Amino acid sequence: MDTYYKLDEWNIIEEGFDPDHHKASESIFSIGNGRFGQRANFEENYTGQSLQGNYIAGVYYPDKTRVGWWKNGYPEYFAKVLNAANWIGINIIINGQELDLHKCKIDSFKRILNMKEGFLERLFTATLENGNKIKVHVKRFISLADNQIAAIKYSITPINFDGEITFIPYIDVDIKNEDSNYDEKFWTEVEKESLLKEGYIIARTKKTKFHVCTGMVFNITQDHVSVDFSSESIEKKKCVANKTTIKCKKDQETVIYKYVANLTSEYHKKKKLLTKTKKCVKDAADIGFEILLNNQINAWKEKWKESDIIIEGDISAQQGIRFNIFQLNQTYTGDDPRLNIGPKGFTGEKYGGSTYWDTEAYCLPFYLSTADNNVARNLLKYRYNHLEKAIENAEKLGFTDNAALYPMVTMNGEECHNEWEITFEEIHRNGAMAYAIYNYINYTGDSSYLADYGLEVLIAISKFWAQRVNYSNNKKQYVILGVTGPNEYENNVNNNWYTNYIASWTLKYTLESIEFVKKSSPENYKRIVEKWNFNEAKEKEYWKDIIAKMYLPKDENLNIILQQDGYLDKEQNLTKDLDINIRPINQNWSWDKILRSVFIKQADVLQGIFLFEKDFDNETITRNFNFYEERTVHESSLSACIHSIIASKIGKQDKAYELYLQTARLDLDDYNKEVDEGCHITSMAGTWMSIVNGFGGIRVIDNKLHLNPYIPKQWKSYSFKIRFREHLLNIKVTKKALEIYNNSENHINISVKNQDIRINSEENLILSL
């Protein structure tokens, strides 16, 4: 754990510059708006260690798979969200000396991510090699109010000299991904144009042929007055720039404003991209930086109204949850069903920026409770729109009759993961797709989704499970062999309990859904049967037999669920006995040693208990939590939040709080020593769940909202807001009371600690705890 950043309720603050920490800070201080985003690279040239990153949602490249041994069914490529045009660039030359913080003396340095208002700020004083000393103040943001634009305000004040400042604002698309499989560049230039005070470049991705036009307009002021200047237009390979030299005086502030637009062929016709980009960026420049920033502040104010969590008495916990919510809100806005949430969001290249099962298992609950229903619905429609591709994925592995296997990693519905133990074995992801449909309908009451979209997906997934099981004559039960469960420190195991359980549950839920749609929407059911040639009678009897006879491993002596066959054959070591110097083990042990060890990367059995909590009594949950928690190393970002929620459920409040802090500050304190690669965006939704579902005890049971809250002893109070079926509830928990404000037009009936309560419209109800 690395406590590097200053504690603050609304800001992430870096005081002093440490080059060895720079790549990590580039991740932490990333900004975005759902359509594009960027790591916190410097505007001026920096020759030290850095991971350049500018990303545009949905724009990707199919990087050809690179493996030592090709296996039938392997994906041909790994989809990667591309490092796109570097639009922030402003090279600075002071009296002939280039500003480069890797080379000059840094006298002071401060970087601030203002999460409340949505902008990145940097202040520093530096002495160049020629002895010139300058004070610099930079602000930049990517607009939430207009998702095609961004703006930079770059201020320089000479401290000990008069002279000249040369500004070279540029757009550079001659870039590559650090994780490119074959060290190739993925962009080709289509068109470029460099004019006085402006520049534009259109680039096309290889193979996928997305077109992106990036444009800039800039102006300069001194002492708050616009400066007339001439500029030299520069055009190089895949780059446009302008060079302008301004005379400056000691203590005189010179500011360059750079306005940028990123437009793509996903939203505009290719022939009109340049024209539309010019208008967009010029309109932004005409509005001006301060008004655009004010619009940004107001847009974030509305976001925080929906999703803020307030914690009194624990600044570390407060900062942690707001950082997580901030990153979630700037990664996905839910207005386009073609987009999804990559595990790193806009903060880094790892995992390719593609979609994993994290979305359904972790992110969906956050957006269900903090945004309009259409946002969560679009996440589900993303998978519905990929159903035919999921069927193709299954066909490549030998499945038939429209069985569907959703991909572990995807951009367009095709599987594109390159590790065989994941691609072929981690099939539990299919269950997450089914559970998301259930979760959405259970929370929103929008049962129309089943007839419109959901049942088609459920039938296709159930067909997969029915073909993937086999009947064991030895056990007289159905088994699922050769899988990887959520715990990726186990590969090619037999009968992973979580996989078997969610497969059986999916079959059962699909049968229930068939009956519901047949009765509620017979025309839709007829359409589905004809579209997919579904033989109901044949499938139903087989599925019922699988449900009745599914093998679920357990140990009678310990009276626990068994993670998989043979798990207890391992040497039963505990995480408390591990030397801290070899943590995380995935960075210090061989894969062979990890696979033979008892240690668990992330919630596996407990993942299933979390999802299907109502199927188990508290004693069963407690026994399994006690057994598996002390063997779990939490080296997946998706782990600690699930354990925290379960710990809250069974009354282990200190443990729940400990695990909450780990998930909330996973990136800020770099628990797993990898934040330089990017932040863990999808797991941040798990942080939110740790408070709302964990400490707040929120559940939806039989169409009713249930609360069973408590407050960690470290806190004075906490409060959060949730949307539930046309109601907006403000919930506050203190040491002595629960306060619920129904900020809605209609009354709501809820359950608090198993007591039914009615809260009228605009009523503020206070209950003793």
mmCIF file of C-alpha atoms in Angstrom, residues 300-558:
data_model
loop_
_atom_site.group_PDB
_atom_site.id
_atom_site.type_symbol
_atom_site.label_atom_id
_atom_site.label_comp_id
_atom_site.label_asym_id
_atom_site.label_seq_id
_atom_site.Cartn_x
_atom_site.Cartn_y
_atom_site.Cartn_z
ATOM 1 C CA TRP A 300 -20.851 17.650 -12.784
ATOM 2 C CA LYS A 301 -23.089 19.279 -10.199
ATOM 3 C CA GLU A 302 -26.019 17.373 -11.721
ATOM 4 C CA LYS A 303 -24.029 14.135 -11.761
ATOM 5 C CA TRP A 304 -23.190 14.451 -8.092
ATOM 6 C CA LYS A 305 -26.841 15.167 -7.271
ATOM 7 C CA GLU A 306 -27.625 11.679 -8.594
ATOM 8 C CA SER A 307 -24.725 9.658 -7.289
ATOM 9 C CA ASP A 308 -22.764 11.292 -4.459
ATOM 10 C CA ILE A 309 -22.099 9.408 -1.235
ATOM 11 C CA ILE A 310 -21.297 11.580 1.790
ATOM 12 C CA ILE A 311 -19.247 10.162 4.675
ATOM 13 C CA GLU A 312 -18.708 12.183 7.836
ATOM 14 C CA GLY A 313 -15.779 11.456 10.122
ATOM 15 C CA ASP A 314 -13.497 9.512 7.758
ATOM 16 C CA ILE A 315 -11.761 11.579 5.092
ATOM 17 C CA SER A 316 -9.875 8.591 3.655
ATOM 18 C CA ALA A 317 -13.115 6.682 3.056
ATOM 19 C CA GLN A 318 -14.799 9.828 1.689
ATOM 20 C CA GLN A 319 -12.058 10.537 -0.805
ATOM 21 C CA GLY A 320 -11.993 6.900 -1.850
ATOM 22 C CA ILE A 321 -15.679 6.567 -2.681
ATOM 23 C CA ARG A 322 -15.837 9.895 -4.511
ATOM 24 C CA PHE A 323 -12.818 8.941 -6.627
ATOM 25 C CA ASN A 324 -14.565 5.702 -7.570
ATOM 26 C CA ILE A 325 -17.862 7.415 -8.417
ATOM 27 C CA PHE A 326 -16.059 10.143 -10.380
ATOM 28 C CA GLN A 327 -14.279 7.595 -12.553
ATOM 29 C CA LEU A 328 -17.486 5.627 -13.183
ATOM 30 C CA ASN A 329 -19.397 8.739 -14.223
ATOM 31 C CA GLN A 330 -16.709 9.937 -16.616
ATOM 32 C CA THR A 331 -16.275 6.492 -18.188
ATOM 33 C CA TYR A 332 -19.857 5.616 -19.130
ATOM 34 C CA THR A 333 -22.907 7.851 -19.576
ATOM 35 C CA GLY A 334 -25.289 5.283 -21.064
ATOM 36 C CA ASP A 335 -26.548 7.271 -24.054
ATOM 37 C CA ASP A 336 -25.292 4.823 -26.714
ATOM 38 C CA PRO A 337 -26.021 1.055 -26.557
ATOM 39 C CA ARG A 338 -22.995 0.394 -28.777
ATOM 40 C CA LEU A 339 -20.684 1.447 -25.947
ATOM 41 C CA ASN A 340 -19.741 -0.364 -22.773
ATOM 42 C CA ILE A 341 -17.283 -0.156 -19.883
ATOM 43 C CA GLY A 342 -13.707 -1.355 -20.192
ATOM 44 C CA PRO A 343 -11.922 -2.494 -17.011
ATOM 45 C CA LYS A 344 -9.472 0.410 -17.346
ATOM 46 C CA GLY A 345 -11.906 2.922 -18.825
ATOM 47 C CA PHE A 346 -9.936 5.831 -20.299
ATOM 48 C CA THR A 347 -6.995 5.397 -17.912
ATOM 49 C CA GLY A 348 -4.738 2.881 -19.658
ATOM 50 C CA GLU A 349 -4.276 0.225 -22.317
ATOM 51 C CA LYS A 350 -4.362 -2.957 -20.227
ATOM 52 C CA TYR A 351 -7.217 -5.339 -21.109
ATOM 53 C CA GLY A 352 -7.506 -3.545 -24.441
ATOM 54 C CA GLY A 353 -10.320 -1.281 -23.323
ATOM 55 C CA SER A 354 -12.688 -4.097 -24.234
ATOM 56 C CA THR A 355 -15.803 -5.324 -22.427
ATOM 57 C CA TYR A 356 -15.668 -8.115 -19.824
ATOM 58 C CA TRP A 357 -18.296 -9.772 -17.618
ATOM 59 C CA ASP A 358 -17.423 -7.124 -15.028
ATOM 60 C CA THR A 359 -20.096 -4.896 -16.559
ATOM 61 C CA GLU A 360 -22.960 -7.245 -15.785
ATOM 62 C CA ALA A 361 -21.712 -8.488 -12.413
ATOM 63 C CA TYR A 362 -20.437 -5.210 -10.951
ATOM 64 C CA CYS A 363 -21.336 -2.096 -12.934
ATOM 65 C CA LEU A 364 -25.009 -2.681 -13.653
ATOM 66 C CA PRO A 365 -26.178 -2.181 -10.022
ATOM 67 C CA PHE A 366 -24.478 1.224 -9.837
ATOM 68 C CA TYR A 367 -26.201 2.539 -12.944
ATOM 69 C CA LEU A 368 -29.524 0.953 -11.948
ATOM 70 C CA SER A 369 -29.560 2.995 -8.751
ATOM 71 C CA THR A 370 -27.950 6.263 -9.840
ATOM 72 C CA ALA A 371 -29.251 6.911 -13.349
ATOM 73 C CA ASP A 372 -32.328 6.687 -15.519
ATOM 74 C CA ASN A 373 -33.448 3.110 -16.341
ATOM 75 C CA ASN A 374 -32.416 3.597 -19.974
ATOM 76 C CA VAL A 375 -28.755 3.701 -18.958
ATOM 77 C CA ALA A 376 -28.878 0.201 -17.471
ATOM 78 C CA ARG A 377 -31.166 -0.982 -20.262
ATOM 79 C CA ASN A 378 -28.582 0.096 -22.826
ATOM 80 C CA LEU A 379 -25.978 -2.045 -21.065
ATOM 81 C CA LEU A 380 -28.281 -5.040 -21.526
ATOM 82 C CA LYS A 381 -29.100 -4.125 -25.119
ATOM 83 C CA TYR A 382 -25.375 -4.095 -25.834
ATOM 84 C CA ARG A 383 -25.377 -7.840 -25.174
ATOM 85 C CA TYR A 384 -28.671 -8.440 -26.973
ATOM 86 C CA ASN A 385 -27.256 -6.749 -30.068
ATOM 87 C CA HIS A 386 -24.323 -9.172 -29.904
ATOM 88 C CA LEU A 387 -26.434 -12.330 -29.599
ATOM 89 C CA GLU A 388 -25.731 -13.584 -33.107
ATOM 90 C CA LYS A 389 -22.003 -13.107 -32.525
ATOM 91 C CA ALA A 390 -22.305 -15.049 -29.251
ATOM 92 C CA ILE A 391 -23.907 -17.889 -31.230
ATOM 93 C CA GLU A 392 -20.999 -17.758 -33.692
ATOM 94 C CA ASN A 393 -18.552 -17.893 -30.773
ATOM 95 C CA ALA A 394 -20.213 -21.072 -29.527
ATOM 96 C CA GLU A 395 -20.247 -22.586 -33.015
ATOM 97 C CA LYS A 396 -16.482 -22.135 -33.273
ATOM 98 C CA LEU A 397 -16.156 -24.349 -30.195
ATOM 99 C CA GLY A 398 -18.487 -27.009 -31.601
ATOM 100 C CA PHE A 399 -21.852 -26.020 -30.129
ATOM 101 C CA THR A 400 -25.002 -26.201 -32.237
ATOM 102 C CA ASP A 401 -28.666 -25.253 -32.452
ATOM 103 C CA ASN A 402 -28.198 -21.537 -31.732
ATOM 104 C CA ALA A 403 -26.438 -22.076 -28.412
ATOM 105 C CA ALA A 404 -24.665 -18.876 -27.357
ATOM 106 C CA LEU A 405 -21.399 -18.318 -25.515
ATOM 107 C CA TYR A 406 -20.845 -14.679 -24.767
ATOM 108 C CA PRO A 407 -17.221 -13.588 -25.082
ATOM 109 C CA MET A 408 -14.840 -13.080 -22.203
ATOM 110 C CA VAL A 409 -13.483 -10.028 -24.023
ATOM 111 C CA THR A 410 -15.107 -8.152 -26.864
ATOM 112 C CA MET A 411 -15.699 -4.920 -28.704
ATOM 113 C CA ASN A 412 -18.202 -6.088 -31.321
ATOM 114 C CA GLY A 413 -19.535 -9.378 -29.923
ATOM 115 C CA GLU A 414 -16.719 -11.584 -31.193
ATOM 116 C CA GLU A 415 -14.499 -13.342 -28.676
ATOM 117 C CA CYS A 416 -11.044 -11.803 -28.740
ATOM 118 C CA HIS A 417 -9.294 -13.074 -25.604
ATOM 119 C CA ASN A 418 -5.935 -14.702 -26.234
ATOM 120 C CA GLU A 419 -5.416 -17.001 -23.231
ATOM 121 C CA TRP A 420 -6.844 -20.494 -23.691
ATOM 122 C CA GLU A 421 -7.694 -21.007 -20.023
ATOM 123 C CA ILE A 422 -9.852 -17.888 -20.235
ATOM 124 C CA THR A 423 -11.211 -18.085 -23.781
ATOM 125 C CA PHE A 424 -12.282 -21.721 -23.588
ATOM 126 C CA GLU A 425 -12.745 -22.298 -19.878
ATOM 127 C CA GLU A 426 -14.023 -19.222 -18.055
ATOM 128 C CA ILE A 427 -17.539 -19.895 -19.232
ATOM 129 C CA HIS A 428 -19.193 -18.703 -16.023
ATOM 130 C CA ARG A 429 -19.367 -15.347 -17.833
ATOM 131 C CA ASN A 430 -22.451 -16.666 -19.621
ATOM 132 C CA GLY A 431 -24.197 -16.846 -16.273
ATOM 133 C CA ALA A 432 -23.419 -13.188 -15.589
ATOM 134 C CA MET A 433 -25.302 -12.227 -18.764
ATOM 135 C CA ALA A 434 -28.371 -14.128 -17.576
ATOM 136 C CA TYR A 435 -28.140 -12.769 -14.042
ATOM 137 C CA ALA A 436 -27.956 -9.199 -15.352
ATOM 138 C CA ILE A 437 -31.310 -9.656 -17.068
ATOM 139 C CA TYR A 438 -32.805 -10.935 -13.817
ATOM 140 C CA ASN A 439 -31.158 -8.155 -11.809
ATOM 141 C CA TYR A 440 -32.449 -5.426 -14.118
ATOM 142 C CA ILE A 441 -36.025 -6.719 -14.096
ATOM 143 C CA ASN A 442 -35.991 -7.440 -10.364
ATOM 144 C CA TYR A 443 -34.805 -3.904 -9.613
ATOM 145 C CA THR A 444 -36.784 -1.878 -12.134
ATOM 146 C CA GLY A 445 -39.923 -4.004 -12.511
ATOM 147 C CA ASP A 446 -39.509 -3.588 -16.284
ATOM 148 C CA SER A 447 -40.671 -7.104 -17.180
ATOM 149 C CA SER A 448 -41.311 -5.998 -20.774
ATOM 150 C CA TYR A 449 -37.592 -6.409 -21.327
ATOM 151 C CA LEU A 450 -38.020 -10.188 -21.205
ATOM 152 C CA ALA A 451 -40.429 -10.281 -24.132
ATOM 153 C CA ASP A 452 -38.640 -7.572 -26.109
ATOM 154 C CA TYR A 453 -35.068 -8.812 -25.727
ATOM 155 C CA GLY A 454 -34.159 -10.830 -22.657
ATOM 156 C CA LEU A 455 -35.820 -14.193 -23.319
ATOM 157 C CA GLU A 456 -33.952 -14.630 -26.599
ATOM 158 C CA VAL A 457 -30.653 -14.248 -24.768
ATOM 159 C CA LEU A 458 -31.720 -16.563 -21.931
ATOM 160 C CA ILE A 459 -32.774 -19.357 -24.301
ATOM 161 C CA ALA A 460 -29.515 -19.172 -26.250
ATOM 162 C CA ILE A 461 -27.421 -19.232 -23.056
ATOM 163 C CA SER A 462 -29.458 -22.123 -21.645
ATOM 164 C CA LYS A 463 -28.890 -24.108 -24.821
ATOM 165 C CA PHE A 464 -25.172 -23.617 -24.277
ATOM 166 C CA TRP A 465 -25.329 -24.903 -20.690
ATOM 167 C CA ALA A 466 -27.429 -27.893 -21.762
ATOM 168 C CA GLN A 467 -24.737 -28.865 -24.278
ATOM 169 C CA ARG A 468 -21.795 -28.029 -22.022
ATOM 170 C CA VAL A 469 -22.806 -30.367 -19.168
ATOM 171 C CA ASN A 470 -22.363 -34.105 -19.360
ATOM 172 C CA TYR A 471 -23.949 -36.853 -17.314
ATOM 173 C CA SER A 472 -21.554 -38.712 -15.029
ATOM 174 C CA ASN A 473 -22.507 -42.363 -14.629
ATOM 175 C CA ASN A 474 -20.191 -42.507 -11.647
ATOM 176 C CA LYS A 475 -21.883 -39.636 -9.807
ATOM 177 C CA LYS A 476 -25.347 -40.156 -11.319
ATOM 178 C CA GLN A 477 -25.389 -36.395 -11.761
ATOM 179 C CA TYR A 478 -24.591 -33.765 -14.378
ATOM 180 C CA VAL A 479 -21.092 -32.302 -14.257
ATOM 181 C CA ILE A 480 -19.207 -29.485 -15.986
ATOM 182 C CA LEU A 481 -15.574 -30.362 -16.679
ATOM 183 C CA GLY A 482 -12.481 -28.387 -17.676
ATOM 184 C CA VAL A 483 -13.370 -24.872 -16.534
ATOM 185 C CA THR A 484 -11.896 -21.821 -14.858
ATOM 186 C CA GLY A 485 -14.070 -20.186 -12.227
ATOM 187 C CA PRO A 486 -13.906 -16.552 -11.106
ATOM 188 C CA ASN A 487 -10.733 -17.539 -9.201
ATOM 189 C CA GLU A 488 -8.254 -17.373 -12.061
ATOM 190 C CA TYR A 489 -5.547 -18.905 -9.880
ATOM 191 C CA GLU A 490 -7.171 -22.233 -10.818
ATOM 192 C CA ASN A 491 -7.348 -23.461 -14.418
ATOM 193 C CA ASN A 492 -8.904 -26.491 -16.106
ATOM 194 C CA VAL A 493 -10.702 -27.692 -12.998
ATOM 195 C CA ASN A 494 -13.726 -29.955 -12.804
ATOM 196 C CA ASN A 495 -17.008 -28.850 -11.290
ATOM 197 C CA ASN A 496 -16.304 -25.334 -10.180
ATOM 198 C CA TRP A 497 -19.207 -24.823 -7.790
ATOM 199 C CA TYR A 498 -19.976 -21.280 -8.922
ATOM 200 C CA THR A 499 -20.070 -22.293 -12.593
ATOM 201 C CA ASN A 500 -22.306 -25.311 -11.910
ATOM 202 C CA TYR A 501 -24.632 -23.299 -9.681
ATOM 203 C CA ILE A 502 -25.117 -20.382 -12.046
ATOM 204 C CA ALA A 503 -25.616 -22.758 -14.971
ATOM 205 C CA SER A 504 -28.398 -24.559 -13.111
ATOM 206 C CA TRP A 505 -29.909 -21.260 -11.960
ATOM 207 C CA THR A 506 -29.901 -19.921 -15.540
ATOM 208 C CA LEU A 507 -31.833 -22.948 -16.778
ATOM 209 C CA LYS A 508 -34.381 -22.506 -13.998
ATOM 210 C CA TYR A 509 -34.767 -18.767 -14.592
ATOM 211 C CA THR A 510 -35.143 -19.316 -18.329
ATOM 212 C CA LEU A 511 -37.956 -21.816 -17.767
ATOM 213 C CA GLU A 512 -39.708 -19.323 -15.484
ATOM 214 C CA SER A 513 -39.231 -16.585 -18.068
ATOM 215 C CA ILE A 514 -40.682 -18.740 -20.843
ATOM 216 C CA GLU A 515 -43.859 -19.228 -18.847
ATOM 217 C CA PHE A 516 -44.064 -15.527 -18.047
ATOM 218 C CA VAL A 517 -43.682 -14.402 -21.674
ATOM 219 C CA LYS A 518 -46.098 -17.061 -22.942
ATOM 220 C CA LYS A 519 -48.788 -15.639 -20.674
ATOM 221 C CA SER A 520 -47.978 -11.934 -20.802
ATOM 222 C CA SER A 521 -46.948 -11.573 -24.438
ATOM 223 C CA PRO A 522 -47.946 -14.613 -26.534
ATOM 224 C CA GLU A 523 -47.262 -12.817 -29.815
ATOM 225 C CA ASN A 524 -43.692 -12.100 -28.748
ATOM 226 C CA TYR A 525 -43.236 -15.665 -27.593
ATOM 227 C CA LYS A 526 -44.415 -16.957 -30.959
ATOM 228 C CA ARG A 527 -41.968 -14.603 -32.670
ATOM 229 C CA ILE A 528 -39.082 -15.874 -30.549
ATOM 230 C CA VAL A 529 -39.914 -19.544 -31.155
ATOM 231 C CA GLU A 530 -40.069 -19.027 -34.920
ATOM 232 C CA LYS A 531 -36.987 -16.809 -35.067
ATOM 233 C CA TRP A 532 -34.755 -19.275 -33.218
ATOM 234 C CA ASN A 533 -36.506 -22.538 -34.106
ATOM 235 C CA PHE A 534 -36.975 -23.253 -30.414
ATOM 236 C CA ASN A 535 -38.332 -26.720 -29.524
ATOM 237 C CA GLU A 536 -39.861 -25.938 -26.157
ATOM 238 C CA ALA A 537 -41.060 -29.419 -25.225
ATOM 239 C CA LYS A 538 -37.724 -31.081 -25.954
ATOM 240 C CA GLU A 539 -35.586 -28.465 -24.242
ATOM 241 C CA LYS A 540 -37.765 -28.057 -21.151
ATOM 242 C CA GLU A 541 -37.664 -31.707 -20.116
ATOM 243 C CA TYR A 542 -33.902 -31.915 -20.555
ATOM 244 C CA TRP A 543 -33.307 -28.667 -18.702
ATOM 245 C CA LYS A 544 -35.466 -29.787 -15.801
ATOM 246 C CA ASP A 545 -33.447 -32.977 -15.537
ATOM 247 C CA ILE A 546 -30.182 -31.007 -15.428
ATOM 248 C CA ILE A 547 -31.558 -28.717 -12.718
ATOM 249 C CA ALA A 548 -32.641 -31.688 -10.607
ATOM 250 C CA LYS A 549 -29.382 -33.577 -10.997
ATOM 251 C CA MET A 550 -26.676 -30.888 -11.180
ATOM 252 C CA TYR A 551 -23.606 -31.866 -9.160
ATOM 253 C CA LEU A 552 -22.612 -29.206 -6.630
ATOM 254 C CA PRO A 553 -19.390 -30.088 -4.787
ATOM 255 C CA LYS A 554 -19.320 -29.794 -0.993
ATOM 256 C CA ASP A 555 -17.332 -31.152 1.923
ATOM 257 C CA GLU A 556 -19.382 -32.931 4.596
ATOM 258 C CA ASN A 557 -16.634 -32.856 7.235
ATOM 259 C CA LEU A 558 -16.149 -29.085 7.134
#
